[in-house]
CSV table of C-alpha atoms in Angstrom, one decimal:
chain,number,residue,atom,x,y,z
A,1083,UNK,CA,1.7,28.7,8.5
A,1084,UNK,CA,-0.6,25.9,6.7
A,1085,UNK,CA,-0.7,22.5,8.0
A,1086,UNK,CA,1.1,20.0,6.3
A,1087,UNK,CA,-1.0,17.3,7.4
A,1088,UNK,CA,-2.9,14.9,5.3
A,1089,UNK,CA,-3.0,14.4,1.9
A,1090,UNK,CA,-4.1,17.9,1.5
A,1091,UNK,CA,-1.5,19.3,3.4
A,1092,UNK,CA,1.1,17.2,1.3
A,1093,UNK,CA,-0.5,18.4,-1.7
A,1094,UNK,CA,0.1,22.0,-0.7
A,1095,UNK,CA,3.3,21.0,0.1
A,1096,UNK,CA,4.6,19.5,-3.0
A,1097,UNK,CA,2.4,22.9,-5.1
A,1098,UNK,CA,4.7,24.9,-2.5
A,1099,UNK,CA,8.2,23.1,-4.2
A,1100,UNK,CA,6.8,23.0,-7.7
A,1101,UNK,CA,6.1,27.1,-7.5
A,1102,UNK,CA,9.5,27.5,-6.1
A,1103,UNK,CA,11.0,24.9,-8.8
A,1104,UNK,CA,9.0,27.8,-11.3
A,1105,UNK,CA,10.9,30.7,-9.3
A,1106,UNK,CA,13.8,29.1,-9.7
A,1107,UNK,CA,14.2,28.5,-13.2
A,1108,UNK,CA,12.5,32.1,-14.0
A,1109,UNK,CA,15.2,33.5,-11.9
A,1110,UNK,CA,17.6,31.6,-13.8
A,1111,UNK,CA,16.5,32.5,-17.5
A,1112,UNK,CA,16.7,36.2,-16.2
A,1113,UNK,CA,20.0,35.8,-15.3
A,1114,UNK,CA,20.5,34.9,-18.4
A,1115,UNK,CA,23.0,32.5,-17.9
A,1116,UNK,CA,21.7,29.2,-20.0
A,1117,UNK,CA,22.1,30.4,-23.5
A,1118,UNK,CA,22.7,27.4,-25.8
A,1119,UNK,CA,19.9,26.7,-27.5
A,1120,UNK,CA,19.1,23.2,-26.3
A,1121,UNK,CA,19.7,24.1,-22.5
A,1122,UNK,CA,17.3,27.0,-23.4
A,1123,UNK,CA,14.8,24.8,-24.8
A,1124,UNK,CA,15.3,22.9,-22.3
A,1125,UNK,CA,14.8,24.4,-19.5
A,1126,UNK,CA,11.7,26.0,-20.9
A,1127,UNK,CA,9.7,22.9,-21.3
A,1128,UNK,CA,11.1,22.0,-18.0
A,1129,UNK,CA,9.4,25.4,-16.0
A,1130,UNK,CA,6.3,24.4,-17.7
A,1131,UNK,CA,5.7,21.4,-16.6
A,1132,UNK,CA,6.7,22.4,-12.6
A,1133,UNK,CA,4.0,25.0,-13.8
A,1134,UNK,CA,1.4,22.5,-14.3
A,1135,UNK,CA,2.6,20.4,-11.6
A,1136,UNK,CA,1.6,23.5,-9.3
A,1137,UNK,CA,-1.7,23.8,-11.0
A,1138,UNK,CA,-2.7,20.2,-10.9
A,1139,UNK,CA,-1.8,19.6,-7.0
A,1140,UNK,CA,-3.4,23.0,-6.2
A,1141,UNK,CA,-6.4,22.0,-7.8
A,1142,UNK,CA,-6.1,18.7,-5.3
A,1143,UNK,CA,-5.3,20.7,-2.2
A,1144,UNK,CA,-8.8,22.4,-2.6
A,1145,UNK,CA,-8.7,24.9,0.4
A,1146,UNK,CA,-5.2,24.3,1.6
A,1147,UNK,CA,-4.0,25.1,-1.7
A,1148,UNK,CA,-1.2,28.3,-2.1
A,1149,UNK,CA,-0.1,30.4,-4.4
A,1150,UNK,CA,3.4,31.5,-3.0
A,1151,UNK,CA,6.8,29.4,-3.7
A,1152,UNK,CA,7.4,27.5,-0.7
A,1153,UNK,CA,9.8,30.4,0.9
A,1154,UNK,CA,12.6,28.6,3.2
A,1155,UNK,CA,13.1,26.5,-0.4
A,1156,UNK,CA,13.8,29.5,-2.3
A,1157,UNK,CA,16.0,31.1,0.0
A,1158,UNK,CA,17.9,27.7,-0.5
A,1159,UNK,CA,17.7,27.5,-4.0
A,1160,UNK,CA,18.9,31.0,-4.6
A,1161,UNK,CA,22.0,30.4,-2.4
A,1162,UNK,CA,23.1,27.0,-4.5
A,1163,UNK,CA,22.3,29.3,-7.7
A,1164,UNK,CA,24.2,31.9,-6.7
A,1165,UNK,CA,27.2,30.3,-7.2
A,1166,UNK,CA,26.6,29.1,-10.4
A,1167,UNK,CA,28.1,31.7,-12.8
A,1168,UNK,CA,27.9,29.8,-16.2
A,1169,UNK,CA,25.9,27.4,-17.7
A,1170,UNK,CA,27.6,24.1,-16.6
A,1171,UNK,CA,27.4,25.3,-13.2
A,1172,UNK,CA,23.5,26.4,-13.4
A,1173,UNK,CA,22.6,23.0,-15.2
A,1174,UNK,CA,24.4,21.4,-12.5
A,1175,UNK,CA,22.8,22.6,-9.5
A,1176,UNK,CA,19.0,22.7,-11.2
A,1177,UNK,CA,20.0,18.7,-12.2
A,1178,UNK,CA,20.5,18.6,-8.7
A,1179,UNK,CA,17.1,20.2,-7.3
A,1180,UNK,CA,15.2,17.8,-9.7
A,1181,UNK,CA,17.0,14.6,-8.3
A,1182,UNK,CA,15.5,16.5,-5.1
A,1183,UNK,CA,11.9,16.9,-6.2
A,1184,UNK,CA,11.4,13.0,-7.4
A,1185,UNK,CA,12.9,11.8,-4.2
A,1186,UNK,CA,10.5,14.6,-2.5
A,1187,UNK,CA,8.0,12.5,-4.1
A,1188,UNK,CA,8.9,9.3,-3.2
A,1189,UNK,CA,8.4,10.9,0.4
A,1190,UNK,CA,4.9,12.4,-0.5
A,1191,UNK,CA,3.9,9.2,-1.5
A,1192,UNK,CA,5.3,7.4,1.8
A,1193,UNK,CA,2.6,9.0,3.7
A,1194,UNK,CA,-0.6,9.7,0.8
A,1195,UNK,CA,-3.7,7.5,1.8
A,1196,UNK,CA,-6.1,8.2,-1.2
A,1197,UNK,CA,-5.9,6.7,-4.6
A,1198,UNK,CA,-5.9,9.6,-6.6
A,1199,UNK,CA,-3.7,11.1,-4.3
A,1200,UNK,CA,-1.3,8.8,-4.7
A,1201,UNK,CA,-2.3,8.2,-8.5
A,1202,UNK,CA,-1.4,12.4,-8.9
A,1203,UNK,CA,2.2,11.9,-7.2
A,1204,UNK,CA,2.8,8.8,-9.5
A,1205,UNK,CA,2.0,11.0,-11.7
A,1206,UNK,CA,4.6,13.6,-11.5
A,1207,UNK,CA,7.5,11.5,-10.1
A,1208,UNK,CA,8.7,10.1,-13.0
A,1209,UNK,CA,8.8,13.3,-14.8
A,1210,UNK,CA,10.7,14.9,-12.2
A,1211,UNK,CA,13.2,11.9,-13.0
A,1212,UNK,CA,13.1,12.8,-16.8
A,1213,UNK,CA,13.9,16.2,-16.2
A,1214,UNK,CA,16.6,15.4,-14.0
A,1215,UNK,CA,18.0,12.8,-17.0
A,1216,UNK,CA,17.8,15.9,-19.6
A,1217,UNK,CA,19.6,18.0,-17.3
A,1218,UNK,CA,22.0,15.6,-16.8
A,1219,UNK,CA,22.8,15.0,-20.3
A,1220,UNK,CA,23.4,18.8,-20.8
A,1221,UNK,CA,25.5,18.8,-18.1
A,1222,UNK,CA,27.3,16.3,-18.8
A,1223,UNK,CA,27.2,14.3,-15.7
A,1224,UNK,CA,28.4,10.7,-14.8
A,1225,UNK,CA,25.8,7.8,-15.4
A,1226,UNK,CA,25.9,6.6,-11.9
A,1227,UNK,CA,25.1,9.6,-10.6
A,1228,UNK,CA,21.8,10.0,-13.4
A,1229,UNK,CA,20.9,7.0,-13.1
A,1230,UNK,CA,20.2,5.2,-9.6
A,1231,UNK,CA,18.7,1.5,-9.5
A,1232,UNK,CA,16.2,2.8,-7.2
A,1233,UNK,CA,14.6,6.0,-6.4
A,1234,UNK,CA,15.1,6.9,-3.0
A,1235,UNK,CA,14.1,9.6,-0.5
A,1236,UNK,CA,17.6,10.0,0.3
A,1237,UNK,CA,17.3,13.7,-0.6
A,1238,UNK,CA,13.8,14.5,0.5
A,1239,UNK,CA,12.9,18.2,0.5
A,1240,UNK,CA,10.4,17.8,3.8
A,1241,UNK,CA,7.7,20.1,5.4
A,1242,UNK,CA,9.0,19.8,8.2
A,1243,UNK,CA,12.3,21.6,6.9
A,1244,UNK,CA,10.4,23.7,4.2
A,1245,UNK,CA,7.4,24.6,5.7
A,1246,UNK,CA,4.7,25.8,3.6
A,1247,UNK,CA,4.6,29.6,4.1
B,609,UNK,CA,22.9,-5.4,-5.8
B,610,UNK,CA,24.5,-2.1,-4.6
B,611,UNK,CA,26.3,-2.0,-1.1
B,612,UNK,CA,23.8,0.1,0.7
B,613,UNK,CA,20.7,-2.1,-0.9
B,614,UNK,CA,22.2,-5.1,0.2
B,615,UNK,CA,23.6,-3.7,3.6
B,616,UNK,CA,19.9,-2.7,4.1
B,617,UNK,CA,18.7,-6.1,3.4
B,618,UNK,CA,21.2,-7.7,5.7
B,619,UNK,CA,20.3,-5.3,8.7
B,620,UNK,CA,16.8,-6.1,9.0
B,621,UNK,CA,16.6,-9.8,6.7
B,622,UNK,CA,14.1,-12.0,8.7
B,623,UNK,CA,12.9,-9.4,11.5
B,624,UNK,CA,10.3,-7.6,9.3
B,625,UNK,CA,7.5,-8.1,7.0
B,626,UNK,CA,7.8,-8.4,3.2
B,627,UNK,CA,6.7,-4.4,2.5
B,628,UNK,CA,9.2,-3.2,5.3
B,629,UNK,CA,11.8,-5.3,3.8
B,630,UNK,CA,11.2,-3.4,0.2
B,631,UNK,CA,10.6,-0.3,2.2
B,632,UNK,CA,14.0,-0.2,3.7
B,633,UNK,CA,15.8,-1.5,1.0
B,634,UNK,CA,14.7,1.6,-1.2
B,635,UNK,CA,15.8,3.7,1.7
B,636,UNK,CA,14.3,6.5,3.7
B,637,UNK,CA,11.3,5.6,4.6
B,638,UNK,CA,10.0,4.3,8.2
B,639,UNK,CA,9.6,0.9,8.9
B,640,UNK,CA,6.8,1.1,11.6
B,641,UNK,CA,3.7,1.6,9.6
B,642,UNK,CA,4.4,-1.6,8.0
B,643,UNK,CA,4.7,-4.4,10.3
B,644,UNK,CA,0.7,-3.9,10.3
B,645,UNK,CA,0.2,-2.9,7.1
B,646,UNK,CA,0.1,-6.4,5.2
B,647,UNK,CA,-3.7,-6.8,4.7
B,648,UNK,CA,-3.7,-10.0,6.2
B,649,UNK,CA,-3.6,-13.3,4.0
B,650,UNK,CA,-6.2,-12.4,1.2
B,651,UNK,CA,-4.0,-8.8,0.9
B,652,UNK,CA,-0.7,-10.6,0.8
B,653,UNK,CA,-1.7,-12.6,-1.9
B,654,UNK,CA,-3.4,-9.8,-3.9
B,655,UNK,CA,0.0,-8.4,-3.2
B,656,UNK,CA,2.3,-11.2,-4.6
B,657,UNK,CA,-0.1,-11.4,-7.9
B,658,UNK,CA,1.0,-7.5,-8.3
B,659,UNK,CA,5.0,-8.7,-6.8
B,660,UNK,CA,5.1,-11.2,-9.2
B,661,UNK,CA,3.7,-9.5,-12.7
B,662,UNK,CA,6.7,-7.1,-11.7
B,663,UNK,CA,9.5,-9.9,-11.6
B,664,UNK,CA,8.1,-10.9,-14.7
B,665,UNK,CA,8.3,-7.5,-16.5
B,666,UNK,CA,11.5,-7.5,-15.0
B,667,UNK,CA,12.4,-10.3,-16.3
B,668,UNK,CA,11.7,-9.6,-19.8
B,669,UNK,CA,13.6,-6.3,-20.0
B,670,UNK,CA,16.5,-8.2,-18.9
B,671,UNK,CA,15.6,-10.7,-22.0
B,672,UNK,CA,15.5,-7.5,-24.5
B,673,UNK,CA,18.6,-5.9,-23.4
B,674,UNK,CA,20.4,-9.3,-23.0
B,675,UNK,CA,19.3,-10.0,-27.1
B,676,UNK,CA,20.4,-6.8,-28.2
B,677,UNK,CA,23.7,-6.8,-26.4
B,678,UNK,CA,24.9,-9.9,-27.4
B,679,UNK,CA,23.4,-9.2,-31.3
B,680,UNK,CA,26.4,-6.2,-30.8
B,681,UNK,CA,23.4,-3.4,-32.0
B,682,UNK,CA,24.6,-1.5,-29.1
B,683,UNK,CA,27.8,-0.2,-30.4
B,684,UNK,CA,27.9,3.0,-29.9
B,685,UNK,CA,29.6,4.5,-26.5
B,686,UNK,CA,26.7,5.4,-24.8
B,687,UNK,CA,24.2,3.2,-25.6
B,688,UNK,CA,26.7,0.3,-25.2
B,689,UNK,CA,27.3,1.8,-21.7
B,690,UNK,CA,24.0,2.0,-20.5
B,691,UNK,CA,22.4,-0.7,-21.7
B,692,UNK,CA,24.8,-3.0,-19.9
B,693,UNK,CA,23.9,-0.4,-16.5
B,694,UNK,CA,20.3,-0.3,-17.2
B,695,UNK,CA,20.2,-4.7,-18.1
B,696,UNK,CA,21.7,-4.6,-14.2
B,697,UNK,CA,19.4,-2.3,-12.9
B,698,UNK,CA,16.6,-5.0,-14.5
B,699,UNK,CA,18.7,-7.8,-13.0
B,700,UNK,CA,18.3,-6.6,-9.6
B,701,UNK,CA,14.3,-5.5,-9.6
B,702,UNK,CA,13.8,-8.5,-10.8
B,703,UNK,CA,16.0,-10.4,-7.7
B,704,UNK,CA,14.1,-8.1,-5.4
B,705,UNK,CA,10.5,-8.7,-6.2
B,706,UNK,CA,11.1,-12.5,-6.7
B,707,UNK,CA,12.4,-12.5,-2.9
B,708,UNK,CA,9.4,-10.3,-2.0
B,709,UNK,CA,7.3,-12.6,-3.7
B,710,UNK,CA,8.3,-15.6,-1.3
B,711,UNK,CA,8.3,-13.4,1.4
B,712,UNK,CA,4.8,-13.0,0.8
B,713,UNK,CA,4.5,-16.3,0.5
B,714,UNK,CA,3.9,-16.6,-2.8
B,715,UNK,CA,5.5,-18.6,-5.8
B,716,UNK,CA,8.5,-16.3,-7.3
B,717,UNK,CA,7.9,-16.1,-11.0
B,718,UNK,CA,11.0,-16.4,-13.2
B,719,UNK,CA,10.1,-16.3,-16.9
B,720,UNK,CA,9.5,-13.1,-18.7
B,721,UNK,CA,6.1,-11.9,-19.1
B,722,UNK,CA,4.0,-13.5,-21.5
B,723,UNK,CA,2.5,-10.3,-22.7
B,724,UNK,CA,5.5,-8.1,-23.0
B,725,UNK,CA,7.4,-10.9,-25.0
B,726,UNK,CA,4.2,-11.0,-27.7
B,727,UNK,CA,4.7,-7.4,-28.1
B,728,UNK,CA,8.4,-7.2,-28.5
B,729,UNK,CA,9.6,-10.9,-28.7
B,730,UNK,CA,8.6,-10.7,-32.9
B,731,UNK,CA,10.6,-7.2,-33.3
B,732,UNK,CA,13.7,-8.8,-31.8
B,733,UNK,CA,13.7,-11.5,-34.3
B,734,UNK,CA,14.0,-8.6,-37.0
B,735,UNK,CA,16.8,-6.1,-35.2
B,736,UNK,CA,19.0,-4.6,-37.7
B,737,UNK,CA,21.0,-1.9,-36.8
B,738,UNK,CA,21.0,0.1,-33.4
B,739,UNK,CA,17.9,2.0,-34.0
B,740,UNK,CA,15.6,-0.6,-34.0
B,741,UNK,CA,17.0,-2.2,-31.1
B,742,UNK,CA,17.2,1.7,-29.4
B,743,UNK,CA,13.6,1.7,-30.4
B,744,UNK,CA,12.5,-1.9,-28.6
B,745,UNK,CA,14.4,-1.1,-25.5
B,746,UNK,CA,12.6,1.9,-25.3
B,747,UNK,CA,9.6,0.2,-26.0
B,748,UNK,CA,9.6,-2.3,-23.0
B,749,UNK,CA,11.2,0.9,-20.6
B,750,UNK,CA,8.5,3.0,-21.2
B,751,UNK,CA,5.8,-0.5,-20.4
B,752,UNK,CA,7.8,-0.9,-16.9
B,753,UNK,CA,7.5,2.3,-16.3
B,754,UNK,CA,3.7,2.8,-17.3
B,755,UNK,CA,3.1,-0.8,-15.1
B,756,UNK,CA,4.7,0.6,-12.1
B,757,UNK,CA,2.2,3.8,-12.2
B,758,UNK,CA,-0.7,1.6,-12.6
B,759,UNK,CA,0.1,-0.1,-9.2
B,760,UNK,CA,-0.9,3.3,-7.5
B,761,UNK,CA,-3.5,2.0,-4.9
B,762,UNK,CA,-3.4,-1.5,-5.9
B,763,UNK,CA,-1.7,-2.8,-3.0
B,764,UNK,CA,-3.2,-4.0,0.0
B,765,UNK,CA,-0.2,-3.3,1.8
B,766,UNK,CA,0.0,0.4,1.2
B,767,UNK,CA,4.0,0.9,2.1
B,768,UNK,CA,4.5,-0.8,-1.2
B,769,UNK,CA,3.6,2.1,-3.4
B,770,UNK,CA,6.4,3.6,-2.6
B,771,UNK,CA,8.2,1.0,-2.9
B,772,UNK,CA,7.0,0.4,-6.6
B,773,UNK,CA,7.3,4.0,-7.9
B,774,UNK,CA,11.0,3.6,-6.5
B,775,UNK,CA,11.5,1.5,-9.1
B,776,UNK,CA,8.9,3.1,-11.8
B,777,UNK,CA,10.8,6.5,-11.5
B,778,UNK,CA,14.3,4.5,-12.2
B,779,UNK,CA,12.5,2.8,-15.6
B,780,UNK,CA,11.7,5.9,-16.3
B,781,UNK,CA,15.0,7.2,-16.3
B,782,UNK,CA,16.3,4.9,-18.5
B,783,UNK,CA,13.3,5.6,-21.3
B,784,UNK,CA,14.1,9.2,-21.0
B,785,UNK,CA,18.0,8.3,-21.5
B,786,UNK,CA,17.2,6.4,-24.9
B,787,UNK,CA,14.4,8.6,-26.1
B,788,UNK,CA,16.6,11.0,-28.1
B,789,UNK,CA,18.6,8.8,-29.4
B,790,UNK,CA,15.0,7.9,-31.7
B,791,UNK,CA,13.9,11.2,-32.2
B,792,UNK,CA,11.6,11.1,-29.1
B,793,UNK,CA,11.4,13.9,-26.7
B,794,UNK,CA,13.1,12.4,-23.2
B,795,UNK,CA,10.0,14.3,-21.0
B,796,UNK,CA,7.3,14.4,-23.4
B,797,UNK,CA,4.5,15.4,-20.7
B,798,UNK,CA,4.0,17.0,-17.7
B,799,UNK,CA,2.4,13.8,-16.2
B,800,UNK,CA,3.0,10.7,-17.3
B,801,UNK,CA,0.0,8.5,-18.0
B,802,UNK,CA,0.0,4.7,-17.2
B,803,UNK,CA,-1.0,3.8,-20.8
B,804,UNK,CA,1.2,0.7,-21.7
B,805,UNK,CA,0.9,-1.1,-18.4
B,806,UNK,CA,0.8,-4.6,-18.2
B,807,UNK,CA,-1.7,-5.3,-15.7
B,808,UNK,CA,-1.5,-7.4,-12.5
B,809,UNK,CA,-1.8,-11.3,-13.6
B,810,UNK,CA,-1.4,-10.5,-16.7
B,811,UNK,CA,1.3,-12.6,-18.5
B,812,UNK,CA,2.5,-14.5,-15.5
């Protein structure tokens, strides 16, 4: 199991959520339950960016870098999918995992020391919180639940939960 | 300010420093690290210059929504609803980082910022329907947001990067809210780029 330790470590560990963020949403397209055309663009534009997420913090992990989906977090994120059997369901629970992954980095960058370090998860936060405002819109959810007044780490995915297999 | 911010606040007012005090109220985070943290008296004051450019952006997104609400361009449903949510959301960065700047010991700036008015102040003169005023709102989101990044290793007390992307991811919300609205994609990049900041000092 890689240490999580460090900004490197943290870096590995926030590649580890991006891939399984990527997993997750390929799984879901398979399904094949998001078919309108603007959840399906969407959501596409949404698995590329988590894509380049990965590739940008693996790049700044250097040798603690991975290239598996962190797994505890995909066994999670499978069971909340599993459930969702039509679109509104599926845009729910993903609008859900991104609200997740910006308050995973408002952890990250709780404990990154470098500048670029922190400058990288800076970076990426506030697109996690656009994606999590598209989703919403698509799935129609309440404005107070879109739209905090702060982001918080209230729902923190953590290494020490999700370790990074 | 929202019942677990200000609960927050009242648990721990006056027992902490400045950067805990932010820290806590955004909730999570640890308040050890920064009872220590502060940089000493040179930091703290490199720190309110940053504190106060932020009250002042603040400041003037509450003076952008509050002209284009009361000029009644936000008529439709949803933009009428959020722009009254998101002038709140303004209302109360701006509250915080004022109190942070006298915690800091610092004087708490209260005007908008000089430099974010010049841009936009001309534009509001001119607003005539809901798309132009969709378009300046946008506008002085999408500076907050893009100042917030650029504090990333400014601070001398580090606990308040967190403590500023809190609020940088929430401004970022709200642009991505009104971007479709003016035929802008709401998450146009993978990683957003600090390229409209207003820069510390600047404008205060």
């Amino acid at each position: 199991m890689a240490q999580t330790s460090g900004d490197k470590g943290l870096q590995a560990f926030a590649q580890s959520v991006e891939l399984a963020l990527v997993q997750a949403y390929t799984e879901v397209a398979a399904a094949g339950t998001i078919t309108s055309p603007g959840a399906v663009d969407a959501t596409t534009t949404i698995v590329q960016h988590h894509q380049e997420h990965a590739g940008v913090l693996g790049d700044a992990a250097g040798s603690r870098a991975t290239s598996e989906p962190n797994r505890r977090l995909m066994n999670r994120f499978r069971a909340d999918l599993r459930g969702a059997s039509n679109e509104a369901a599926a845009l729910d629970v993903l609008f859900r995992f991104e609200n997740e992954a910006a308050s995973t980095y408002m952890f990250v960058l709780s404990s990154l020391e470098a500048t670029p370090a922190l400058e990288l998860a800076a970076s990426i936060l506030p697109v996690e919180s656009e994606h999590a405002v598209v989703l919403a819109g698509l799935a129609h959810q309440a404005p107070a639940e879109t739209f905090p007044s702060f982001e918080t780490q209230d729902q923190a995915l953590k290494p020490d939960e999700f370790p990074v297999s | 300010m929202g019942g677990v911010t200000r609960r927050r606040f009242l648990q721990i007012g006056g027992t902490l420093s400045a950067s805990a005090l932010l820290a806590a109220c955004i909730g999570g985070g640890s308040t050890k690290r920064s009872r220590d943290s502060s940089g000493g008296a040179r930091g703290r004051q490199a720190d309110a210059t940053i504190v106060r450019t932020l009250s002042s952006v603040e400041t003037a997104a509450v003076v952008v929504y509050t002209r284009v609400i009361d000029a009644g361009l936000l008529s439709t449903p949803v933009p009428s609803e959020l722009g009254e949510l998101f002038r709140s959301h303004h209302q109360e960065h701006a509250e915080l980082f004022r109190r942070t700047t006298a915690d800091l010991g610092g004087r708490p700036f209260t005007d908008p910022n000089a430099v974010v008015m010049q841009q936009l102040g001309p534009r509001l003169d001119t607003l005539g329907d809901e798309a132009t005023a969709l378009r300046v709102v946008f506008d002085v989101e999408t500076i907050l947001a893009d100042t917030y990044q650029a504090t990333m290793g400014t601070f001398a007390d580090k606990s308040f990067n967190v403590a500023a992307m809190s609020v940088g991811g929430a401004e970022a919300r709200h642009a991505a809210a009104i971007a479709p609205s003016i035929g802008l994609s709401p998450a146009p990049q993978a990683l957003a780029s600090p390229d409209r900041a207003v820069p510390a000092g600047n404008g205060v």
